[in-house]
Short mmCIF file of N, CA, C and O in Angstrom, two decimals:
data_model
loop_
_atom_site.label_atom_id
_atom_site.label_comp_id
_atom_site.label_asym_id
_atom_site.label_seq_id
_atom_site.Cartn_x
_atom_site.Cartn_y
_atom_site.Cartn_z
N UNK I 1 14.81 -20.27 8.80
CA UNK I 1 14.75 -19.08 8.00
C UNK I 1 14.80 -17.88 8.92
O UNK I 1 14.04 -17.68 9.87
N UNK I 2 15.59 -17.27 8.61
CA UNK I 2 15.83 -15.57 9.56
C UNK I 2 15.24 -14.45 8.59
O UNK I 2 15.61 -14.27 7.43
N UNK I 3 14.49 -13.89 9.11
CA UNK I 3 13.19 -12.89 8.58
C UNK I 3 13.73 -11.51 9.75
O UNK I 3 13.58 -11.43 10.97
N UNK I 4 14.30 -10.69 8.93
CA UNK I 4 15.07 -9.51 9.63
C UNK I 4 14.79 -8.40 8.46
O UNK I 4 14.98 -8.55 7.26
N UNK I 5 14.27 -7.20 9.17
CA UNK I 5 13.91 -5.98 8.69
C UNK I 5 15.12 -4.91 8.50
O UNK I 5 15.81 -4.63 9.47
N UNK I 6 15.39 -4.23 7.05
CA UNK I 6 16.48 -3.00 7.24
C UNK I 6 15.71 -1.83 7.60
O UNK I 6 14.52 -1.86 7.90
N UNK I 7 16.41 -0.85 7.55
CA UNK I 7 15.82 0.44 8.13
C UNK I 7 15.29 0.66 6.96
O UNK I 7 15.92 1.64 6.57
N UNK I 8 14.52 0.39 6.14
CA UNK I 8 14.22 0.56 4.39
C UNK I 8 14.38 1.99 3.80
O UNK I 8 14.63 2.29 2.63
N UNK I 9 14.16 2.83 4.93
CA UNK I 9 14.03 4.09 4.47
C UNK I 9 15.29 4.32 3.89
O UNK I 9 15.32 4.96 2.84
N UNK I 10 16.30 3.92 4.38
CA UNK I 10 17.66 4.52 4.40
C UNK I 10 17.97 3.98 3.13
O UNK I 10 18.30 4.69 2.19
N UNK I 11 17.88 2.73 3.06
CA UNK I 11 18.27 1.92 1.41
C UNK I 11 17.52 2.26 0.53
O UNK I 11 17.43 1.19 -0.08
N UNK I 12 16.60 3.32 -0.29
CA UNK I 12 15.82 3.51 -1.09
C UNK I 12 16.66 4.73 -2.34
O UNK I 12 17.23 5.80 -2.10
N UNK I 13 16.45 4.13 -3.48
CA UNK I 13 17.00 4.36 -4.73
C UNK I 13 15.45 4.81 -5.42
O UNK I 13 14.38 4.67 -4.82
N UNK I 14 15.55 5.23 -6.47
CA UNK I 14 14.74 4.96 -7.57
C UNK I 14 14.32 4.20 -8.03
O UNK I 14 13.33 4.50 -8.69
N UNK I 15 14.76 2.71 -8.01
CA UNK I 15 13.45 1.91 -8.54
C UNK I 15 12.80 1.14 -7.54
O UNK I 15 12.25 0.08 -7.84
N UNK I 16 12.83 1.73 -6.00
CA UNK I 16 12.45 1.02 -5.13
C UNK I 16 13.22 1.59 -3.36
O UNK I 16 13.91 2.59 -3.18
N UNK I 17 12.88 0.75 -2.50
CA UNK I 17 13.64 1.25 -1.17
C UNK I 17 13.85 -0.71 -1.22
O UNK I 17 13.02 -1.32 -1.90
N UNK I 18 14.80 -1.42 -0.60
CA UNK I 18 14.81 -2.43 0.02
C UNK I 18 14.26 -2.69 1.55
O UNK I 18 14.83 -2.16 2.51
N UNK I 19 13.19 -3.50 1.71
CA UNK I 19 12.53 -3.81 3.04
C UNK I 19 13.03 -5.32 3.83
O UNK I 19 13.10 -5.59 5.03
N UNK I 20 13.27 -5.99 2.84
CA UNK I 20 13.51 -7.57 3.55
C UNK I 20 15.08 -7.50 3.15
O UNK I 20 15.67 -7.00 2.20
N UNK I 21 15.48 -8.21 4.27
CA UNK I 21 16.94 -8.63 4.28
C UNK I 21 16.94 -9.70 3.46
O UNK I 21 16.27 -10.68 3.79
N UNK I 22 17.62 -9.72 2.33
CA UNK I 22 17.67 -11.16 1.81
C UNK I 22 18.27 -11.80 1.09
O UNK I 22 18.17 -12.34 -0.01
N UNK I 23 19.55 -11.55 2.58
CA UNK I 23 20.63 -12.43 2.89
C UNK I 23 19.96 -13.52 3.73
O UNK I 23 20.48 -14.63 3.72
N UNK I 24 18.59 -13.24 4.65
CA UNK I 24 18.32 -14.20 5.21
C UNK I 24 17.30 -15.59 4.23
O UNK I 24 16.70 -16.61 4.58
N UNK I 25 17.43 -15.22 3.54
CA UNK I 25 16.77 -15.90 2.09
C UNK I 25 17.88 -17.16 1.39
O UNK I 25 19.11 -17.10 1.49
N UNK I 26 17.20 -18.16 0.76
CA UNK I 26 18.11 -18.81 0.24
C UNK I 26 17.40 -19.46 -1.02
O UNK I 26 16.66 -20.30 -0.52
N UNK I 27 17.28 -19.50 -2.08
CA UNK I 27 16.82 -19.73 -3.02
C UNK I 27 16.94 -21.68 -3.41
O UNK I 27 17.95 -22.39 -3.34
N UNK I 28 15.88 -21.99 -3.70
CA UNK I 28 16.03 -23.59 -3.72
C UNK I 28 16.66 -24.30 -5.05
O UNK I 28 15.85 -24.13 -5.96
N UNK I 29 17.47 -24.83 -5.38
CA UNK I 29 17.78 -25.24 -6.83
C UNK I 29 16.84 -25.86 -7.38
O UNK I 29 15.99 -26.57 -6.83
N UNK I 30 16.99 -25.55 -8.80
CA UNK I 30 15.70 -26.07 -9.96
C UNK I 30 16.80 -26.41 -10.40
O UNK I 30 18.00 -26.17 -10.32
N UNK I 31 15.58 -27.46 -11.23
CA UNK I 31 16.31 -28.21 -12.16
C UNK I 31 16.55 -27.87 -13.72
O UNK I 31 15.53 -28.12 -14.36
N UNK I 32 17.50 -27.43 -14.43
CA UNK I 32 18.26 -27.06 -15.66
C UNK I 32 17.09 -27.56 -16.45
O UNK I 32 16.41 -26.75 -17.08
N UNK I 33 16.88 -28.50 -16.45
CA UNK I 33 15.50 -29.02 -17.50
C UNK I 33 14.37 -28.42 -17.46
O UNK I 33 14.16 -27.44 -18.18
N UNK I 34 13.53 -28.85 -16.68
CA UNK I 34 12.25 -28.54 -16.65
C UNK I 34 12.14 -26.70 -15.59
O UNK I 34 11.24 -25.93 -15.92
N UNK I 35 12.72 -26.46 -14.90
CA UNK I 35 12.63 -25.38 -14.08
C UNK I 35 12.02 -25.03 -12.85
O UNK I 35 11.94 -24.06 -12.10
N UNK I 36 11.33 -26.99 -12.97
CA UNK I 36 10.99 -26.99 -11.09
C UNK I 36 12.15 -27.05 -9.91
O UNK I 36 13.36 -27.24 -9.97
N UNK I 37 11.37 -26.84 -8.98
CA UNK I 37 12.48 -27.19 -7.71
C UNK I 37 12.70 -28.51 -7.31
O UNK I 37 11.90 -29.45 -7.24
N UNK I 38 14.05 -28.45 -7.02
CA UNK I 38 14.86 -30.33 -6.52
C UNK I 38 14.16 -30.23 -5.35
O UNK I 38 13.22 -31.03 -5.35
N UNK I 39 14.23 -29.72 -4.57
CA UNK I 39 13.19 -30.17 -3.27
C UNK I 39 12.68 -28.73 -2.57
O UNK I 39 13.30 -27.66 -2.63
N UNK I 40 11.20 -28.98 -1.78
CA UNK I 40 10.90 -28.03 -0.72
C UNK I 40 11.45 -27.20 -0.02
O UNK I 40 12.11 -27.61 0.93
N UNK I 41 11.37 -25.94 -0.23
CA UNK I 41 11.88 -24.85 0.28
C UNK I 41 10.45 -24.46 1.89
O UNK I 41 9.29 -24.86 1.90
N UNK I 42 10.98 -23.83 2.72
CA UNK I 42 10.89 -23.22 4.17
C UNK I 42 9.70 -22.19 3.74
O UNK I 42 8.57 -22.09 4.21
N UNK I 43 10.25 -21.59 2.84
CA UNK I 43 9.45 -20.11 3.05
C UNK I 43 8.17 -20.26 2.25
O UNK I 43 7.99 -20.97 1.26
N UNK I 44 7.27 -19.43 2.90
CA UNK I 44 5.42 -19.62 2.02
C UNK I 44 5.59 -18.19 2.15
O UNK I 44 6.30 -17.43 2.81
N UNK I 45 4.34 -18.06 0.97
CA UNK I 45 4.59 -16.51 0.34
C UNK I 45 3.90 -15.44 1.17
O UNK I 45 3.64 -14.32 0.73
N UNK I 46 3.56 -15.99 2.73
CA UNK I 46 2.66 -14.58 3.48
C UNK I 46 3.31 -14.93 4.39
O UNK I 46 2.75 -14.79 5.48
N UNK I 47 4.79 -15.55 4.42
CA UNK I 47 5.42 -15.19 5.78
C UNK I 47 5.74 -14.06 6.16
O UNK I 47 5.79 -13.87 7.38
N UNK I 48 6.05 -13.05 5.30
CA UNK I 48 6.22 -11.82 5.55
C UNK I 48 5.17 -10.30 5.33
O UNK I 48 4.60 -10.05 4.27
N UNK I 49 5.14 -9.88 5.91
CA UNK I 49 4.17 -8.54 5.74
C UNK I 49 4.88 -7.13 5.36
O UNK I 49 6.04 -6.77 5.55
N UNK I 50 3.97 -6.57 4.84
CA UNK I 50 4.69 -5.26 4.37
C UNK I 50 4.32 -3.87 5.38
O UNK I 50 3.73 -4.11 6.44
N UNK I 51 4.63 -2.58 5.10
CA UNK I 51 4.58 -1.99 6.06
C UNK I 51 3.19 -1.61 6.13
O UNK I 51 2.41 -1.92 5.23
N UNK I 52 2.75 -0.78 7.39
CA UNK I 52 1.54 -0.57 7.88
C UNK I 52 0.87 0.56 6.82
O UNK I 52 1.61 1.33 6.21
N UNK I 53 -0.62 0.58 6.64
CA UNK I 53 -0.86 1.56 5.72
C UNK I 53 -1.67 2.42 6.78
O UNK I 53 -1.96 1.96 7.88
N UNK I 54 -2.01 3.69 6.37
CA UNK I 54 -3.13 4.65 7.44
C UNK I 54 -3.69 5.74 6.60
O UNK I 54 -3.01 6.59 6.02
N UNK I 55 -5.02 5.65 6.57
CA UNK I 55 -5.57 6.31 5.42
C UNK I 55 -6.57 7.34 6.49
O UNK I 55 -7.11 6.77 7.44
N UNK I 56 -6.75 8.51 6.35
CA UNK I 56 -7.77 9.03 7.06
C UNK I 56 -8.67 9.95 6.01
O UNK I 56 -8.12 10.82 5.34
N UNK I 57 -9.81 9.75 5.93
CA UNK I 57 -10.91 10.36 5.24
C UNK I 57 -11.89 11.15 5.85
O UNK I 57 -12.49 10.80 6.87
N UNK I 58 -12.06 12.07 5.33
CA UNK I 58 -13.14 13.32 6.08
C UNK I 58 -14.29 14.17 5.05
O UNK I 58 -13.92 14.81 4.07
N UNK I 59 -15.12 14.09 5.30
CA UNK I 59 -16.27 14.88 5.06
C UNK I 59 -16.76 15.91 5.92
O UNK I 59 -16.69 15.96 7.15
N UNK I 60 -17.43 17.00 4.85
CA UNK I 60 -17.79 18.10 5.43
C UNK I 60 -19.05 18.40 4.85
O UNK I 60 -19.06 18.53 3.62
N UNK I 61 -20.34 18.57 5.60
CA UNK I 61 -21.66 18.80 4.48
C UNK I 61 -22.09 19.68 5.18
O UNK I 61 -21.81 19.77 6.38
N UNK I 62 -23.08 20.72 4.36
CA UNK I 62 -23.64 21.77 5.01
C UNK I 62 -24.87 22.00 3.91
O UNK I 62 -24.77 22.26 2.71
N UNK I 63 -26.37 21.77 4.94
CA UNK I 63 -27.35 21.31 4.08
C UNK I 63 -28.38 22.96 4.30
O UNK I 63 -28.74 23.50 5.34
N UNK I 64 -28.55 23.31 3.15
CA UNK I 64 -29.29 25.04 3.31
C UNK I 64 -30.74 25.04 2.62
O UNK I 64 -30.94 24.09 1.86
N UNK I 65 -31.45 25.68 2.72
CA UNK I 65 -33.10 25.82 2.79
C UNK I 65 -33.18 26.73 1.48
O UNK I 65 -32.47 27.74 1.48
N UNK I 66 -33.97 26.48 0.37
CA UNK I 66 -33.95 27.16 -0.52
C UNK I 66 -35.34 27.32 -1.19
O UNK I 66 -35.91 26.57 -1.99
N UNK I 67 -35.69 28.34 -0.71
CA UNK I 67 -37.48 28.48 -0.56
C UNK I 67 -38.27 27.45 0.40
O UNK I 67 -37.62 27.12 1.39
N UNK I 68 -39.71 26.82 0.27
CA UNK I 68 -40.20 26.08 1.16
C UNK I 68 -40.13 24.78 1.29
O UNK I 68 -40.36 24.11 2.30
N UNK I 69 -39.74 24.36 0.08
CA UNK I 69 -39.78 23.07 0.14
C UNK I 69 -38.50 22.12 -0.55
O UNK I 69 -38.34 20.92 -0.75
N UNK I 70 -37.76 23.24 -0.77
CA UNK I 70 -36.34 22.14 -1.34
C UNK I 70 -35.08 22.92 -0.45
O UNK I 70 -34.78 24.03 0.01
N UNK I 71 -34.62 21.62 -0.53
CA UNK I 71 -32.85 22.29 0.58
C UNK I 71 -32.18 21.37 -0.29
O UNK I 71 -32.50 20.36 -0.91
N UNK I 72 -30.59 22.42 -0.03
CA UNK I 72 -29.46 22.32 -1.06
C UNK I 72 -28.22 21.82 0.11
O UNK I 72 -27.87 22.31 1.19
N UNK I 73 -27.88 20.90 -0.49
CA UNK I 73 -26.45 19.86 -0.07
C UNK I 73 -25.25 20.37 -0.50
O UNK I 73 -24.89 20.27 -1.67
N UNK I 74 -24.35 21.11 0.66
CA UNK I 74 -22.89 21.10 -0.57
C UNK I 74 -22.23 20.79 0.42
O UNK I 74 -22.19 21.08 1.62
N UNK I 75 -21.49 19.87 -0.59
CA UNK I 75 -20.49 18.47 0.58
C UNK I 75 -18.98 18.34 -0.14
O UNK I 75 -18.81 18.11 -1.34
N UNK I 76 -18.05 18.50 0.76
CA UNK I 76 -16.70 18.49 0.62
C UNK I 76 -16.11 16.84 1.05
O UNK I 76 -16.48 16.29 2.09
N UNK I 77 -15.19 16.21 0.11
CA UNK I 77 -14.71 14.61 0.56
C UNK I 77 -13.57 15.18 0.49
O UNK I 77 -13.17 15.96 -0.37
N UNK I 78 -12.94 14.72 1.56
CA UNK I 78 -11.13 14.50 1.10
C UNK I 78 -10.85 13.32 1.82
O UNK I 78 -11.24 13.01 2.95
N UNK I 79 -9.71 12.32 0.59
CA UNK I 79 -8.97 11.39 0.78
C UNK I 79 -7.77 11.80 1.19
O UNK I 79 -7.12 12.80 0.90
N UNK I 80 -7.47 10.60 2.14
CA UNK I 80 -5.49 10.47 2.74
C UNK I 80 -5.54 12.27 3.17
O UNK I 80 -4.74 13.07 2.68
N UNK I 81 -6.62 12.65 4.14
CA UNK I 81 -6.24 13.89 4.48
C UNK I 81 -4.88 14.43 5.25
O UNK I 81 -4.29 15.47 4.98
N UNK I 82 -4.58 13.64 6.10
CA UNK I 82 -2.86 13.40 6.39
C UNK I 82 -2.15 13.47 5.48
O UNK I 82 -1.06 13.75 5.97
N UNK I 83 -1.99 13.37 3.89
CA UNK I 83 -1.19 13.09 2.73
C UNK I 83 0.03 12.10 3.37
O UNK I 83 1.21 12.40 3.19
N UNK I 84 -0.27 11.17 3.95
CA UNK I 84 0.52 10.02 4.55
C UNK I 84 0.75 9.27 2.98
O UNK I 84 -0.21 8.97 2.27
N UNK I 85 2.27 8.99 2.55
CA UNK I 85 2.76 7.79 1.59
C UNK I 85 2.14 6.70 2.16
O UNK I 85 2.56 6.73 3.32
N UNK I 86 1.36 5.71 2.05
CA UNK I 86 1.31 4.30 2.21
C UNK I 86 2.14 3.42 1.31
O UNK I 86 1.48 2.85 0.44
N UNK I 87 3.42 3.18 1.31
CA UNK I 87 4.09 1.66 0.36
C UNK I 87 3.33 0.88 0.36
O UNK I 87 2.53 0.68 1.27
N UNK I 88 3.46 0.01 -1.11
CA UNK I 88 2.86 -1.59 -0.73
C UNK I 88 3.86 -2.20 -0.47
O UNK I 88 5.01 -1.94 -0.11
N UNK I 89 3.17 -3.23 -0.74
CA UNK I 89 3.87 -4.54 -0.21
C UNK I 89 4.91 -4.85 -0.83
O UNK I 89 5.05 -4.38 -1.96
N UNK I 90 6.14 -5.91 -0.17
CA UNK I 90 7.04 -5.76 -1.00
C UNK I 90 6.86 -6.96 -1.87
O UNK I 90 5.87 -7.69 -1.81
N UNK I 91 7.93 -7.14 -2.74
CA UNK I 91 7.90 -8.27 -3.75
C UNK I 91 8.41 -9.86 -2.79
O UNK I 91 9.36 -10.19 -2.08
N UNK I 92 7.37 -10.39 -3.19
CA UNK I 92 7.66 -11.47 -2.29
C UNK I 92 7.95 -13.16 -2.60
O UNK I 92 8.04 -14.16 -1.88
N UNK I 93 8.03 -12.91 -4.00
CA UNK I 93 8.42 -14.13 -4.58
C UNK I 93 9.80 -14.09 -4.97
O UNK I 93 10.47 -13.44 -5.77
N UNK I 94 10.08 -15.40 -3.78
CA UNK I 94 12.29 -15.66 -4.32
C UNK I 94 13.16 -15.16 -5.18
O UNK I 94 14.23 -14.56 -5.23
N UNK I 95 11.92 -15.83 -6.16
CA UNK I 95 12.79 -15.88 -7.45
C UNK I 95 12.67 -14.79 -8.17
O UNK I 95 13.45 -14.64 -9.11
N UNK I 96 11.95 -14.06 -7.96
CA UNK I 96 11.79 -12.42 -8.69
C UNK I 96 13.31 -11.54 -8.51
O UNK I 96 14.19 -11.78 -7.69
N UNK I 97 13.28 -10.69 -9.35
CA UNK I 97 14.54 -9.91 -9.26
C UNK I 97 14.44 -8.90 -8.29
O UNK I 97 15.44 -8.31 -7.89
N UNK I 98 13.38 -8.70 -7.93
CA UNK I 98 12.95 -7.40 -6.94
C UNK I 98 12.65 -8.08 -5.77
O UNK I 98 12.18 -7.35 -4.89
N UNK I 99 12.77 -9.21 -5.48
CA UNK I 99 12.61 -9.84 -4.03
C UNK I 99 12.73 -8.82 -2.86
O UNK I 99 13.74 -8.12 -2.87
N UNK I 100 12.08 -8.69 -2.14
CA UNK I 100 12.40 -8.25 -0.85
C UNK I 100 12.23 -6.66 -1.06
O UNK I 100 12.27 -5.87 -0.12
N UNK I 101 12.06 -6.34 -2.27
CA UNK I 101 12.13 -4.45 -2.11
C UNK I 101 10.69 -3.93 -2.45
O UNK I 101 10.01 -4.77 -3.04
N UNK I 102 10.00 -2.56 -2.16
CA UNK I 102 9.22 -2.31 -2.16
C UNK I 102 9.37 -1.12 -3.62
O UNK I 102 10.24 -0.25 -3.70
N UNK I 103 8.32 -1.37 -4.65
CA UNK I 103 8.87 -0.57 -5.61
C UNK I 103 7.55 0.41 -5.84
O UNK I 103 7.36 0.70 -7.02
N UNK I 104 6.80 0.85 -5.08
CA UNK I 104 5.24 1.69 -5.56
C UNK I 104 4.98 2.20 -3.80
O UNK I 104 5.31 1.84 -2.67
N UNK I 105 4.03 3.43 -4.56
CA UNK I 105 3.48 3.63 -3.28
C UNK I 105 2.10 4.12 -3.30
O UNK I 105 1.85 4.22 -4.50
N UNK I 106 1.14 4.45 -2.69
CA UNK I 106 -0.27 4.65 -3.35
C UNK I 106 -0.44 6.37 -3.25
O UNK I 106 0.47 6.98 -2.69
N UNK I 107 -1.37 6.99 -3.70
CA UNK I 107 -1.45 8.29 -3.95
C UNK I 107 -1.62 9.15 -2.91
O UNK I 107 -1.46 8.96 -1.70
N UNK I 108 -2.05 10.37 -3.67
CA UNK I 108 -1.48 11.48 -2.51
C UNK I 108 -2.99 11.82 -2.31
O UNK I 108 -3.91 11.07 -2.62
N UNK I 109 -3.11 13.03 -1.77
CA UNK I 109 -4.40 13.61 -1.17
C UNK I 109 -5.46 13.77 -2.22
O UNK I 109 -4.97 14.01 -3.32
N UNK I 110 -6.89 13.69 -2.18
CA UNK I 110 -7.83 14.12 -3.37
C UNK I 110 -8.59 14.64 -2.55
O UNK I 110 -8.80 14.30 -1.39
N UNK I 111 -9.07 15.61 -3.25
CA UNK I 111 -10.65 16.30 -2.95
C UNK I 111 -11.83 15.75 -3.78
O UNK I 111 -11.67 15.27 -4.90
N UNK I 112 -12.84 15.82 -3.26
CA UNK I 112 -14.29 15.92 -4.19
C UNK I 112 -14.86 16.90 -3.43
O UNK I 112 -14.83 17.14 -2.22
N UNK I 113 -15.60 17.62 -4.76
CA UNK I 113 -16.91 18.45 -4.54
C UNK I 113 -18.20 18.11 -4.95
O UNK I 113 -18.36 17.68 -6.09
N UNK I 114 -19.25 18.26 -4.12
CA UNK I 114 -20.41 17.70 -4.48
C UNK I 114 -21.68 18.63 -4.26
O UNK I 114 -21.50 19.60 -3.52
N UNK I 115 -22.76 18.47 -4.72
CA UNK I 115 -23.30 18.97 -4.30
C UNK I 115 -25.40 18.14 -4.84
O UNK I 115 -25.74 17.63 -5.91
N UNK I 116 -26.21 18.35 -3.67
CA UNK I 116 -28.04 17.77 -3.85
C UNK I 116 -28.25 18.93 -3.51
O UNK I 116 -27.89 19.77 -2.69
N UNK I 117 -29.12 18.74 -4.59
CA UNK I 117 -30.83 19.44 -4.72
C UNK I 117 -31.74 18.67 -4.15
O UNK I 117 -31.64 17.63 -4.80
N UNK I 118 -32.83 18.44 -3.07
CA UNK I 118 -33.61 17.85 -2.68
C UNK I 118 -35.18 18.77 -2.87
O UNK I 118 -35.65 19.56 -2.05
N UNK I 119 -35.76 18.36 -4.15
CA UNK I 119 -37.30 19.07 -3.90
C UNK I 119 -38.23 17.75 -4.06
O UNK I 119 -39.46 17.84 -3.94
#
């Protein structure tokens, strides 16, 4: 089995980018009847990996004194502060029509605002 990467970026349409070559793929014959396979196929379904993900998350808190005995918390979260696309994984079963292409990608940047009262 030949497991060869395209430039995916370059092949990407709308319902997806293509990641796996798969011409290097060969699909096993089933049988007309029942719809199992005539014999053992090569490939297992985590031979291949999808691309790398990188998520960076940051907090910001700033804790203030509010009379003698209570202090106030106000805290900033942000997700995917990079706003880096992470793709998933691609489709990795043969027989699927989307074999080999990557069709989703996970979200973009979020904030939260927060804020404690501690008395």
């Amino acid at each position: 089995m030949f497991l060869s990467r395209l430039h995916w970026h370059d092949s990407c349409v709308a319902s997806g980018c293509n990641y796996l070559n798969t011409a290097g793929f060969v699909r096993v014959p089933v049988s007309s009847v029942t719809n199992a396979t005539l014999r053992p196929g090569t490939y297992m379904l985590d031979m291949a990996r999808g691309p790398s993900a990188l998520n960076v998350h940051m907090t910001v808190a700033k804790s203030f004194a509010v009379g003698t005995a209570r202090r106030l918390q106000i805290r900033v979260e942000a997700f995917n502060v990079l706003n880096r696309q992470n793709y998933n994984s691609p489709e990795l079963r043969v027989n699927n029509v989307d074999f080999g292409r990557i069709t989703g990608a996970s979200g973009s940047r979020t904030f939260q605002l927060g804020g404690r009262l501690t008395f």
